[in-house]
Short mmCIF file of N, CA, C and O in Angstrom, two decimals:
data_model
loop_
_atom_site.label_atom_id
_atom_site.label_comp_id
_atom_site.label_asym_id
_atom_site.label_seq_id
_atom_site.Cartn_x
_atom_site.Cartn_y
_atom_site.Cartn_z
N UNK D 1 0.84 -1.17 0.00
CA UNK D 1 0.00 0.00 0.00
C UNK D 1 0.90 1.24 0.00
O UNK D 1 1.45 1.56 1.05
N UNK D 2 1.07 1.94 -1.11
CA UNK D 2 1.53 3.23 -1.17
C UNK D 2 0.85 4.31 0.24
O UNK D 2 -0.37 4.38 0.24
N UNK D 3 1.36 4.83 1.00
CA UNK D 3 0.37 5.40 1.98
C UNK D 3 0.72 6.86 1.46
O UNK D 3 0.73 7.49 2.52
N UNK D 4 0.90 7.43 0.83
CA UNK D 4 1.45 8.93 0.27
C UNK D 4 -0.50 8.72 -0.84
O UNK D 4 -0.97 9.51 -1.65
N UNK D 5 -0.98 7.61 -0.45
CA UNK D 5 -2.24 7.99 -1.36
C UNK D 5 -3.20 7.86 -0.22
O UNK D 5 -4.33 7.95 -0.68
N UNK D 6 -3.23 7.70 1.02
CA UNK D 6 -3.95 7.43 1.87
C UNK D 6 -3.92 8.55 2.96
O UNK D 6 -4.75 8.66 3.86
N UNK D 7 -2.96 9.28 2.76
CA UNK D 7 -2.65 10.79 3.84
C UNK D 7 -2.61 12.02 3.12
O UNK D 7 -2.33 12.19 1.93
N UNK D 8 -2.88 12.75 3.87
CA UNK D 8 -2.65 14.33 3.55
C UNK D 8 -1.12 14.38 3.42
O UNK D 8 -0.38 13.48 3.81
N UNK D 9 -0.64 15.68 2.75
CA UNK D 9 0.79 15.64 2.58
C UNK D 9 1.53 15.95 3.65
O UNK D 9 2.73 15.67 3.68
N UNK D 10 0.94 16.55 4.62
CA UNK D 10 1.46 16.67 5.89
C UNK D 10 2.25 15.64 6.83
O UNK D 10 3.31 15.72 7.46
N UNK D 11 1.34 14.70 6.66
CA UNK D 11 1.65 13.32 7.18
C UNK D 11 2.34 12.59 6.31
O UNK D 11 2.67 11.49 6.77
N UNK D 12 2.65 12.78 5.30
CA UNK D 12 3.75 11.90 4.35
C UNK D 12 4.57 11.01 5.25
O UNK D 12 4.58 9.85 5.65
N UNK D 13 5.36 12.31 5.39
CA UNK D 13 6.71 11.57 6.54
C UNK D 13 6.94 10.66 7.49
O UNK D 13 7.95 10.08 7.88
N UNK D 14 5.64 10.67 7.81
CA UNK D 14 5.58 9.63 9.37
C UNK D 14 5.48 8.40 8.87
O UNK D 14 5.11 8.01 7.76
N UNK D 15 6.04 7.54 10.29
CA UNK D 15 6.08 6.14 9.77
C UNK D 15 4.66 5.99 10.74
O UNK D 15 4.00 6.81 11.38
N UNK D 16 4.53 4.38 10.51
CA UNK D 16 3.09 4.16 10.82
C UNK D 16 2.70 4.35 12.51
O UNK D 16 1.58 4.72 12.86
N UNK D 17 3.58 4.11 13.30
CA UNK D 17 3.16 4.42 14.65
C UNK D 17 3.21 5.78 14.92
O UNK D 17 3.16 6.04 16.12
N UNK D 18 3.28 6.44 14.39
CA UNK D 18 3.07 8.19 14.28
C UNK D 18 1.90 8.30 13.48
O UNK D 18 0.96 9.01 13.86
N UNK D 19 1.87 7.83 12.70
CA UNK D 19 0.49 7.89 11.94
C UNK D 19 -1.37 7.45 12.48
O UNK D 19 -2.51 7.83 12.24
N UNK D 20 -0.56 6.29 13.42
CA UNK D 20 -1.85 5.93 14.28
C UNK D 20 -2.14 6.81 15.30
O UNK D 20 -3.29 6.80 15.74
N UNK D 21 -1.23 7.68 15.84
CA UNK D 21 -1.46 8.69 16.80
C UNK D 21 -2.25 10.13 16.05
O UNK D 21 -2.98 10.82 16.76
N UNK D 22 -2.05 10.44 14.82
CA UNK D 22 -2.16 11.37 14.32
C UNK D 22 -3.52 11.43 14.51
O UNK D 22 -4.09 10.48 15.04
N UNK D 23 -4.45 12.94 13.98
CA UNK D 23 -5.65 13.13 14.22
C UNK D 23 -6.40 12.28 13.00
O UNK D 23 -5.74 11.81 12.07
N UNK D 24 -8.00 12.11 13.12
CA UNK D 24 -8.04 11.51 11.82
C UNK D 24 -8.31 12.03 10.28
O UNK D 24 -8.47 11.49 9.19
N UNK D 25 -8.28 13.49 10.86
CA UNK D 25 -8.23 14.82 9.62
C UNK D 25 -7.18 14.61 8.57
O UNK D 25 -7.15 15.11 7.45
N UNK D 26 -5.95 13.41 9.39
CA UNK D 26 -4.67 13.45 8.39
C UNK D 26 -5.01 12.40 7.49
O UNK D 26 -4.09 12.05 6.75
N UNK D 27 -6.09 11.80 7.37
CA UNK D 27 -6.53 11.07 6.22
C UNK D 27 -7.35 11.68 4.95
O UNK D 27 -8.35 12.40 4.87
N UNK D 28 -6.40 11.02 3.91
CA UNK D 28 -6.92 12.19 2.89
C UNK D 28 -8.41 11.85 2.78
O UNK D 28 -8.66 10.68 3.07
N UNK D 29 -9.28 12.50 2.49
CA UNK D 29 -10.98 12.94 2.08
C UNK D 29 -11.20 12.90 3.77
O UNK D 29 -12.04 12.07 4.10
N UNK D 30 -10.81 13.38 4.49
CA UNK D 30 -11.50 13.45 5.98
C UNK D 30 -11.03 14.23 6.21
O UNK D 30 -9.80 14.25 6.23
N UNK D 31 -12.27 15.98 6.71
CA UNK D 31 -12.01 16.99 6.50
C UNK D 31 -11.65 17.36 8.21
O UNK D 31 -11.31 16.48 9.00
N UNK D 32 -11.79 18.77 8.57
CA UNK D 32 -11.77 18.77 9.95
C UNK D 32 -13.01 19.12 10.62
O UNK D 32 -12.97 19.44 11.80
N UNK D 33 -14.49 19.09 9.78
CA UNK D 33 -15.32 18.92 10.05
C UNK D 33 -15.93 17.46 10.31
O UNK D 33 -16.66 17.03 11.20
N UNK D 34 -15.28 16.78 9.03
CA UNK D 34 -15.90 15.14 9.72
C UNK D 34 -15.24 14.77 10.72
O UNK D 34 -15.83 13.94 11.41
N UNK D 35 -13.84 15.21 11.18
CA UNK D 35 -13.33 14.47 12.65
C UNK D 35 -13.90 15.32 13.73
O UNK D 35 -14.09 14.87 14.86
N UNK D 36 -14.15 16.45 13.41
CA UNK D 36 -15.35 16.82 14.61
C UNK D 36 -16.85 15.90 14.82
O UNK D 36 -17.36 15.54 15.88
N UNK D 37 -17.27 15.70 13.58
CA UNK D 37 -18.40 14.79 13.77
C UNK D 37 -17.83 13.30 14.08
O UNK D 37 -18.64 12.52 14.59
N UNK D 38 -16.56 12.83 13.84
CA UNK D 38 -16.27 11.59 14.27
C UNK D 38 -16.10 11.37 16.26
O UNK D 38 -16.30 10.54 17.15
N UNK D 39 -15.65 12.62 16.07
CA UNK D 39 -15.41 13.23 17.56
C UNK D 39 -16.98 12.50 18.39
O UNK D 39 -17.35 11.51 19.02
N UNK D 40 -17.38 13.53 17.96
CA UNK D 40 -19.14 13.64 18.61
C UNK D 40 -19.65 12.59 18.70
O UNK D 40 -19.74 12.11 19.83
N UNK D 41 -20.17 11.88 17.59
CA UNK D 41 -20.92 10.43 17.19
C UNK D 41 -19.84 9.13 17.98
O UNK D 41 -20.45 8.19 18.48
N UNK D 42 -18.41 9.12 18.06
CA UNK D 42 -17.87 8.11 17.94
C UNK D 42 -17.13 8.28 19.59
O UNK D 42 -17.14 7.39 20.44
N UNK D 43 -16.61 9.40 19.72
CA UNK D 43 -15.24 9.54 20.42
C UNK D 43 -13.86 8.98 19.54
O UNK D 43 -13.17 8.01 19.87
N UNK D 44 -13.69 9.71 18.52
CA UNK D 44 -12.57 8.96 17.70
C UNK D 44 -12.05 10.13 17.53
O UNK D 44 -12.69 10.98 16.91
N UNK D 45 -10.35 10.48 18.23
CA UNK D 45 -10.01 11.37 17.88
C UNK D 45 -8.19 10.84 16.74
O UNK D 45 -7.41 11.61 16.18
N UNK D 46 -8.14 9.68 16.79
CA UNK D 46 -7.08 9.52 16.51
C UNK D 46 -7.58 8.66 15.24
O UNK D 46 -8.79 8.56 15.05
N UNK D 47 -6.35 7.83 14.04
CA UNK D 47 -6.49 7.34 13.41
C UNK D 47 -6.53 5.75 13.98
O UNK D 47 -7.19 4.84 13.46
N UNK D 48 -5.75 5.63 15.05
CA UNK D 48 -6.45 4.67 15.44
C UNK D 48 -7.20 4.06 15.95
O UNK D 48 -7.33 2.84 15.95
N UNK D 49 -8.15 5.35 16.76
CA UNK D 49 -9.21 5.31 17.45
C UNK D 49 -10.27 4.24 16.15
O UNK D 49 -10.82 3.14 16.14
N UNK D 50 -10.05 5.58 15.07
CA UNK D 50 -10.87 5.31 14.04
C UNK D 50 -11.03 3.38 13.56
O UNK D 50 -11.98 2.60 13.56
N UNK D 51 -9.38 3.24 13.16
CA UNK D 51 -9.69 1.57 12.86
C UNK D 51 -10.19 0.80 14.02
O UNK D 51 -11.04 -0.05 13.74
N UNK D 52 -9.86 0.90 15.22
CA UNK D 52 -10.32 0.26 16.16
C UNK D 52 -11.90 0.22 16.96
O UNK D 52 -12.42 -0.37 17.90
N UNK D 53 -12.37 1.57 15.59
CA UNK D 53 -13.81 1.31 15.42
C UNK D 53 -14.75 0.33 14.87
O UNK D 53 -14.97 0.17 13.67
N UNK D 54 -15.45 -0.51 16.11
CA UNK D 54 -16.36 -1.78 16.07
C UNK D 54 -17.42 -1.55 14.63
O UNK D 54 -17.81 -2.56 14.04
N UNK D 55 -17.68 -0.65 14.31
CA UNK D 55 -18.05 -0.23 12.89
C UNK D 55 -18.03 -0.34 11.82
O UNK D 55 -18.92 -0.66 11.03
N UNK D 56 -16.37 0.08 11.58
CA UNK D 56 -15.15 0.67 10.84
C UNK D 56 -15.01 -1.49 10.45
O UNK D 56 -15.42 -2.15 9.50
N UNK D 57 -14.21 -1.92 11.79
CA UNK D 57 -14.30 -3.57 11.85
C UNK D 57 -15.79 -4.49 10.71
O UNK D 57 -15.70 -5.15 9.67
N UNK D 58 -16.74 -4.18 11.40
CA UNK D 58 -17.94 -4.97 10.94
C UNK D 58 -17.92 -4.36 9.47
O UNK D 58 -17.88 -5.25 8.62
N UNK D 59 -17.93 -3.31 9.06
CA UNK D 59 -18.36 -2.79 7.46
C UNK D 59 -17.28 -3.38 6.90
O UNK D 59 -17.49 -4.25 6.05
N UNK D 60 -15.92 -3.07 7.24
CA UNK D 60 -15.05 -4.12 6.29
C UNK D 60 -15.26 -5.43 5.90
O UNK D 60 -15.21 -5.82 4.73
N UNK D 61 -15.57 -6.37 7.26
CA UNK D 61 -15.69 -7.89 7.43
C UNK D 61 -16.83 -7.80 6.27
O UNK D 61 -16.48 -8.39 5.25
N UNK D 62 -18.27 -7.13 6.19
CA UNK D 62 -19.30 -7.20 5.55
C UNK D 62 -18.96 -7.34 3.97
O UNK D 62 -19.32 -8.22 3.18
N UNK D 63 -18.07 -6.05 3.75
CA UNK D 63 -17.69 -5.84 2.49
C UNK D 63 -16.48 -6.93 1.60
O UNK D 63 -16.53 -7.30 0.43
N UNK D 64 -15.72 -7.17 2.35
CA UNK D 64 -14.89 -8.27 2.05
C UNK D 64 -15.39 -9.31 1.83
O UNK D 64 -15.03 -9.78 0.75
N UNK D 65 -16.34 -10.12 2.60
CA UNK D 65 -17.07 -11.43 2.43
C UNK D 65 -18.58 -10.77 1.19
O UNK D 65 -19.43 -11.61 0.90
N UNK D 66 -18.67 -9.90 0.83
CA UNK D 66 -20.00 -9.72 0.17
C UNK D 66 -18.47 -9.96 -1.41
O UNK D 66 -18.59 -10.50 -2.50
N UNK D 67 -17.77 -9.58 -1.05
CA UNK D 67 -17.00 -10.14 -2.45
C UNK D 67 -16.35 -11.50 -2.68
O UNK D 67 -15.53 -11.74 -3.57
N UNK D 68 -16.79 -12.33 -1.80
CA UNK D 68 -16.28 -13.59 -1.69
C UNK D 68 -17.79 -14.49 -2.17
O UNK D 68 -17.79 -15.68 -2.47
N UNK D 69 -18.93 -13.66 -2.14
CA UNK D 69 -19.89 -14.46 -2.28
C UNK D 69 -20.21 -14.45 -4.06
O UNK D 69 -20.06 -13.56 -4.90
N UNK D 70 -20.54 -15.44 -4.12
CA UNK D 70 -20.64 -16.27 -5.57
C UNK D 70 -22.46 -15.83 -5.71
O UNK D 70 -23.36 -16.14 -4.93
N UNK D 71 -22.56 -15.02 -6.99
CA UNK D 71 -24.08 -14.76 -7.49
C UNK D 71 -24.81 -15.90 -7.97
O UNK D 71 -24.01 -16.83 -8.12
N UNK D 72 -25.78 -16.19 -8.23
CA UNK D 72 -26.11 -17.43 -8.86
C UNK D 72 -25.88 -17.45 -10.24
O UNK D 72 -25.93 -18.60 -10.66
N UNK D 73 -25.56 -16.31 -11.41
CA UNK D 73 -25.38 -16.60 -12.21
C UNK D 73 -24.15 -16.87 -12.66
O UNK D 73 -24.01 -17.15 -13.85
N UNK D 74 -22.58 -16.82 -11.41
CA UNK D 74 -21.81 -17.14 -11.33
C UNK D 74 -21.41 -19.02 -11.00
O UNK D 74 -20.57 -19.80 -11.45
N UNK D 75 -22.89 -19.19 -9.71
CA UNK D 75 -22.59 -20.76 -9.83
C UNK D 75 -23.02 -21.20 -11.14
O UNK D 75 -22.37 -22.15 -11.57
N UNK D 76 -24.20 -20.63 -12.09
CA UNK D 76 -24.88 -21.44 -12.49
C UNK D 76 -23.65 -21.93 -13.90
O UNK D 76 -23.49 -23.11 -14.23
N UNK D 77 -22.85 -20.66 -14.59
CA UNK D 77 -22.09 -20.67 -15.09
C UNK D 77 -20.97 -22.03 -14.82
O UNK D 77 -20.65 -22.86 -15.66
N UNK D 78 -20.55 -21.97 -13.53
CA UNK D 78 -19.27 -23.23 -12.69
C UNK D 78 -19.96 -24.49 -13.43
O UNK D 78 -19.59 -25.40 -14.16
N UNK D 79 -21.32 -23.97 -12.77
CA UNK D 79 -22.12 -25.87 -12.96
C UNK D 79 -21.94 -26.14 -14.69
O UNK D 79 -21.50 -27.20 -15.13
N UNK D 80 -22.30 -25.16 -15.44
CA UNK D 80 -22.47 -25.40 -16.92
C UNK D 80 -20.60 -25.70 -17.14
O UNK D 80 -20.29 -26.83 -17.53
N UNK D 81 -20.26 -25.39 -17.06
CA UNK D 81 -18.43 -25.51 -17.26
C UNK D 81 -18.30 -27.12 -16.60
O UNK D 81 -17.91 -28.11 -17.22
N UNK D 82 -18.64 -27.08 -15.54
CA UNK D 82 -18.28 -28.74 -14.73
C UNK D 82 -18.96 -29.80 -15.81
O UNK D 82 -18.49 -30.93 -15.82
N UNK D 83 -19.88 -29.53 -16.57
CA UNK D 83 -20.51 -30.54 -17.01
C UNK D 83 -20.05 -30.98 -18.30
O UNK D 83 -19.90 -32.10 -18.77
N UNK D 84 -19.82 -29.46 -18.88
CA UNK D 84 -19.24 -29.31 -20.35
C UNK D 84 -17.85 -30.38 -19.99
O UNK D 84 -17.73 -31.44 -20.60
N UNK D 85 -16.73 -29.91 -18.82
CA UNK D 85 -15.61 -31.14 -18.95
C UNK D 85 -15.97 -32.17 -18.37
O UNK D 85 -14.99 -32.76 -17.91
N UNK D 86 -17.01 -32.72 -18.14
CA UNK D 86 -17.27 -33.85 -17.72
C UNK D 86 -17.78 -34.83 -18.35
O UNK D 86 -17.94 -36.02 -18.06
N UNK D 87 -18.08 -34.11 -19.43
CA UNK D 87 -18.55 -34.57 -20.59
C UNK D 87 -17.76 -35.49 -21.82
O UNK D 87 -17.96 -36.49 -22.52
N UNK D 88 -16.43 -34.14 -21.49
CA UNK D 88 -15.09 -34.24 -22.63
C UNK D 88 -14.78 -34.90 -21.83
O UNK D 88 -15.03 -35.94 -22.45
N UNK D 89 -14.51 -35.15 -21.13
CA UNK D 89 -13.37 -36.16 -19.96
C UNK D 89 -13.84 -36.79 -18.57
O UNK D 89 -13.54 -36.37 -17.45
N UNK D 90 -14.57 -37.79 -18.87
CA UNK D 90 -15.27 -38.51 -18.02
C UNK D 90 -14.39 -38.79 -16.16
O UNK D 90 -13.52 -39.66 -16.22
N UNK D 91 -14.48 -38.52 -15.54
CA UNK D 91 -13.68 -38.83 -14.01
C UNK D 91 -13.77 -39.98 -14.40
O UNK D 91 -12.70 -40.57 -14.25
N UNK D 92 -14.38 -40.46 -14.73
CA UNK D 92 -14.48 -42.65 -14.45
C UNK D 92 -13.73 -42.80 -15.69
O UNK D 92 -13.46 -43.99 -15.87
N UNK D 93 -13.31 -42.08 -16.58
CA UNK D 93 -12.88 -42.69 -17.86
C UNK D 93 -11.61 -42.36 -17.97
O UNK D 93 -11.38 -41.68 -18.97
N UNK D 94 -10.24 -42.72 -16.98
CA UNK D 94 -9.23 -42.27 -17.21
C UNK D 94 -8.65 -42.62 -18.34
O UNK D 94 -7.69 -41.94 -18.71
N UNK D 95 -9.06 -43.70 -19.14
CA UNK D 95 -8.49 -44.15 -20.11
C UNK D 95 -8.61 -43.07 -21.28
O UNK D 95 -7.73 -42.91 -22.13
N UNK D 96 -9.30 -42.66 -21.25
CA UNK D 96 -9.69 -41.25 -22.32
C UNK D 96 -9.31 -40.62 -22.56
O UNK D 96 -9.64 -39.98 -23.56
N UNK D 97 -8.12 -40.28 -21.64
CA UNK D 97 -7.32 -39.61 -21.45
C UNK D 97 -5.99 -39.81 -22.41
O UNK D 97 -5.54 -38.97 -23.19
N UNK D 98 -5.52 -41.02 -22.17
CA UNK D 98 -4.19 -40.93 -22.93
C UNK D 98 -4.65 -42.61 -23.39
O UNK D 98 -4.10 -43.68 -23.11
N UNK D 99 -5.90 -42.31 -24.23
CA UNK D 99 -6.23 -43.45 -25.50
C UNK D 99 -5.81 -43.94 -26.66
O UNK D 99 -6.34 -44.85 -27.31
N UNK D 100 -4.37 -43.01 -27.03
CA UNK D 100 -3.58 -43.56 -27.63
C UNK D 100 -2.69 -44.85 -27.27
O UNK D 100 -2.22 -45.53 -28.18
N UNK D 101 -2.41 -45.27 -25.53
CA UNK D 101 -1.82 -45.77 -25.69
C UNK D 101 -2.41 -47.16 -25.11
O UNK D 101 -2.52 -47.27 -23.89
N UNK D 102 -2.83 -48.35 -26.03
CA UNK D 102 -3.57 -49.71 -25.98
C UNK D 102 -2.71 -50.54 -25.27
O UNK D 102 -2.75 -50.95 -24.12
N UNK D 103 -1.93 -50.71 -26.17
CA UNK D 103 -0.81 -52.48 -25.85
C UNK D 103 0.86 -51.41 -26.04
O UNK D 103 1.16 -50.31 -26.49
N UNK D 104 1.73 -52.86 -25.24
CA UNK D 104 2.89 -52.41 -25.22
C UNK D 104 3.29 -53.58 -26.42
O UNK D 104 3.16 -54.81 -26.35
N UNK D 105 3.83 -52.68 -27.60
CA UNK D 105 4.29 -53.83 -28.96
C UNK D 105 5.59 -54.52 -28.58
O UNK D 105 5.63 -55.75 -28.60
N UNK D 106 6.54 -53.88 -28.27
CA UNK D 106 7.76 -54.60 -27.83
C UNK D 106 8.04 -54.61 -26.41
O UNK D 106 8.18 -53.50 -25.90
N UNK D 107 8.19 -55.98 -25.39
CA UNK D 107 8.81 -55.89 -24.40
C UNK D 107 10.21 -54.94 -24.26
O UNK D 107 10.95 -54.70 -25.22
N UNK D 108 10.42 -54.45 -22.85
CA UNK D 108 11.64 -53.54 -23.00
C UNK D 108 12.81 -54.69 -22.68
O UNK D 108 12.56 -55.65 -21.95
N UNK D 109 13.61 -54.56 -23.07
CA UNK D 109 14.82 -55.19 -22.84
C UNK D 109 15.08 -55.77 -20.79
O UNK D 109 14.88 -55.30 -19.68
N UNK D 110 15.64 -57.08 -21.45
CA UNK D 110 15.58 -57.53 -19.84
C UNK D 110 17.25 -56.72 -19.32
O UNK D 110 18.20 -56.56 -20.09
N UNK D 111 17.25 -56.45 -18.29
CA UNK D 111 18.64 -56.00 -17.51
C UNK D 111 18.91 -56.49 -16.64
O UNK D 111 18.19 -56.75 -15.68
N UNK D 112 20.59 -56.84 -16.85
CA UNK D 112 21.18 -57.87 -15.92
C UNK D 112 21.51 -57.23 -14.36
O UNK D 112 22.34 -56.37 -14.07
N UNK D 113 20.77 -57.80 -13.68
CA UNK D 113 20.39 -57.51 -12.40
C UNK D 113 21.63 -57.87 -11.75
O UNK D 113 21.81 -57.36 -10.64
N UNK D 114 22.47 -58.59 -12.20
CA UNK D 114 24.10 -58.99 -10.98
C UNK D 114 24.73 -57.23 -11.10
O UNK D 114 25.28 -56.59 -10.21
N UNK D 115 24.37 -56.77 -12.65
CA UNK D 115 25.51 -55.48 -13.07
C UNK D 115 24.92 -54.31 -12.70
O UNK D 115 25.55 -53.40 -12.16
N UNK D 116 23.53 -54.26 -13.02
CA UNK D 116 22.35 -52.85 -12.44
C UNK D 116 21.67 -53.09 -11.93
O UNK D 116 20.58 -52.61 -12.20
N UNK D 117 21.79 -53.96 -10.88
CA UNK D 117 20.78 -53.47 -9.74
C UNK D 117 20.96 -53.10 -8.70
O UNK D 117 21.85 -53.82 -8.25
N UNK D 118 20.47 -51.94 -7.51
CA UNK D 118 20.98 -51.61 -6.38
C UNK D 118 21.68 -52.36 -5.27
O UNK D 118 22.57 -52.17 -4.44
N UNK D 119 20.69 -53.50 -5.73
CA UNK D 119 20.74 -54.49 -4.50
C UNK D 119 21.96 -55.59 -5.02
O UNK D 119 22.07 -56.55 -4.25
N UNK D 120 22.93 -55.62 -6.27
CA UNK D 120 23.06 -56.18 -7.16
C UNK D 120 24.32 -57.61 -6.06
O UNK D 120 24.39 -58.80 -6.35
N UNK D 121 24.91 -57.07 -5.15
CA UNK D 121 25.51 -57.78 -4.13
C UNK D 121 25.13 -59.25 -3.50
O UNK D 121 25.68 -60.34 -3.37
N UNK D 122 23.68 -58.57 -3.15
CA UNK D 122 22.96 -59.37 -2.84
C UNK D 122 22.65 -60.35 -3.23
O UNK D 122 22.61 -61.42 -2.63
N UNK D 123 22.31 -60.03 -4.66
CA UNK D 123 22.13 -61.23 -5.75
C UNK D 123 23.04 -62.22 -6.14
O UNK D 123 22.81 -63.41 -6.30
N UNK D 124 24.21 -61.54 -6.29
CA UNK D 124 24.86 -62.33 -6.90
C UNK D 124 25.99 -61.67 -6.14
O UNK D 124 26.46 -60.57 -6.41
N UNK D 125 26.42 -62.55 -5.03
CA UNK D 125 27.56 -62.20 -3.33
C UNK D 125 29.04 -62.37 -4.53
O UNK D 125 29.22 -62.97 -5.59
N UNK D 126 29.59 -61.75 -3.93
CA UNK D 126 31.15 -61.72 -4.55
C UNK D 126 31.67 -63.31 -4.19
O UNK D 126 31.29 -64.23 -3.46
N UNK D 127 32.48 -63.14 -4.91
CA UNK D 127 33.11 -64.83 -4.38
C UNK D 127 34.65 -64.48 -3.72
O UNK D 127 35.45 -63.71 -4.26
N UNK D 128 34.85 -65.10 -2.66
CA UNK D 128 35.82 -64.40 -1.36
C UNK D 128 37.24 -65.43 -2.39
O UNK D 128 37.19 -66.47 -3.05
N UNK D 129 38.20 -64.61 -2.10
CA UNK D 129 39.54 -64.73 -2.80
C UNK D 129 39.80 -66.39 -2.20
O UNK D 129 39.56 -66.94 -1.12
N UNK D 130 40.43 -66.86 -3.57
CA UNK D 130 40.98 -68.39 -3.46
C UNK D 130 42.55 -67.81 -3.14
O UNK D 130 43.47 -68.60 -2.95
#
């Protein structure tokens, strides 16, 4: 958050714990008539009076979750999309997926397990010096 767009120019300078002390006039569009009426109505003389307004709290929470909520012509849209790929690409039909590939035509080559395999010791124990 750029805060040089959120303050008067006065308040530029301050870092934020100066800023929460400040009046709440030092917020830009809040004149020194509305912090008189914030005064009156609220008892809010500071900026942080202001956020720590139970108000200020609930209208955000309201507004934040009213943009989290899904319209119905937003589900109805999801549902038409879920069906459309469900259509093209069945969940039960993984094979559908990569239906090019049927049978394996050539076995892969067998590998000698004494020479590459991790365990290859095991298999085939060294033979202890004559």
């Amino acid at each position: 958050m750029n805060i040089i767009k959120c303050v008067d120019k006065a308040y530029e300078h301050l870092n934020f714990i100066e800023l929460a002390d400040a009046p709440v006039s030092a917020l830009q569009g809040v004149s020194a008539k509305d912090a008189e009426l914030l005064k009156k109505a609220f008892q809010v003389d500071t900026i942080r009076d202001f956020g720590k307004l139970k108000f200020v709290k609930w209208a955000a929470a309201i507004a934040t979750l009213a943009e989290q909520v899904e319209t119905e012509e937003d589900k109805a849209k999801e549902t038409l999309l879920d069906d459309a790929l469900e259509m093209s690409f069945p969940s039960s039909d993984p094979i559908s997926v990569n239906s090019g590939i049927t049978r394996i035509e050539v076995a892969p080559e067998m590998v000698n397990a004494s020479t590459d395999h991790q365990n290859s010791l095991a298999i085939d124990p060294p033979k202890k010096g004559k």
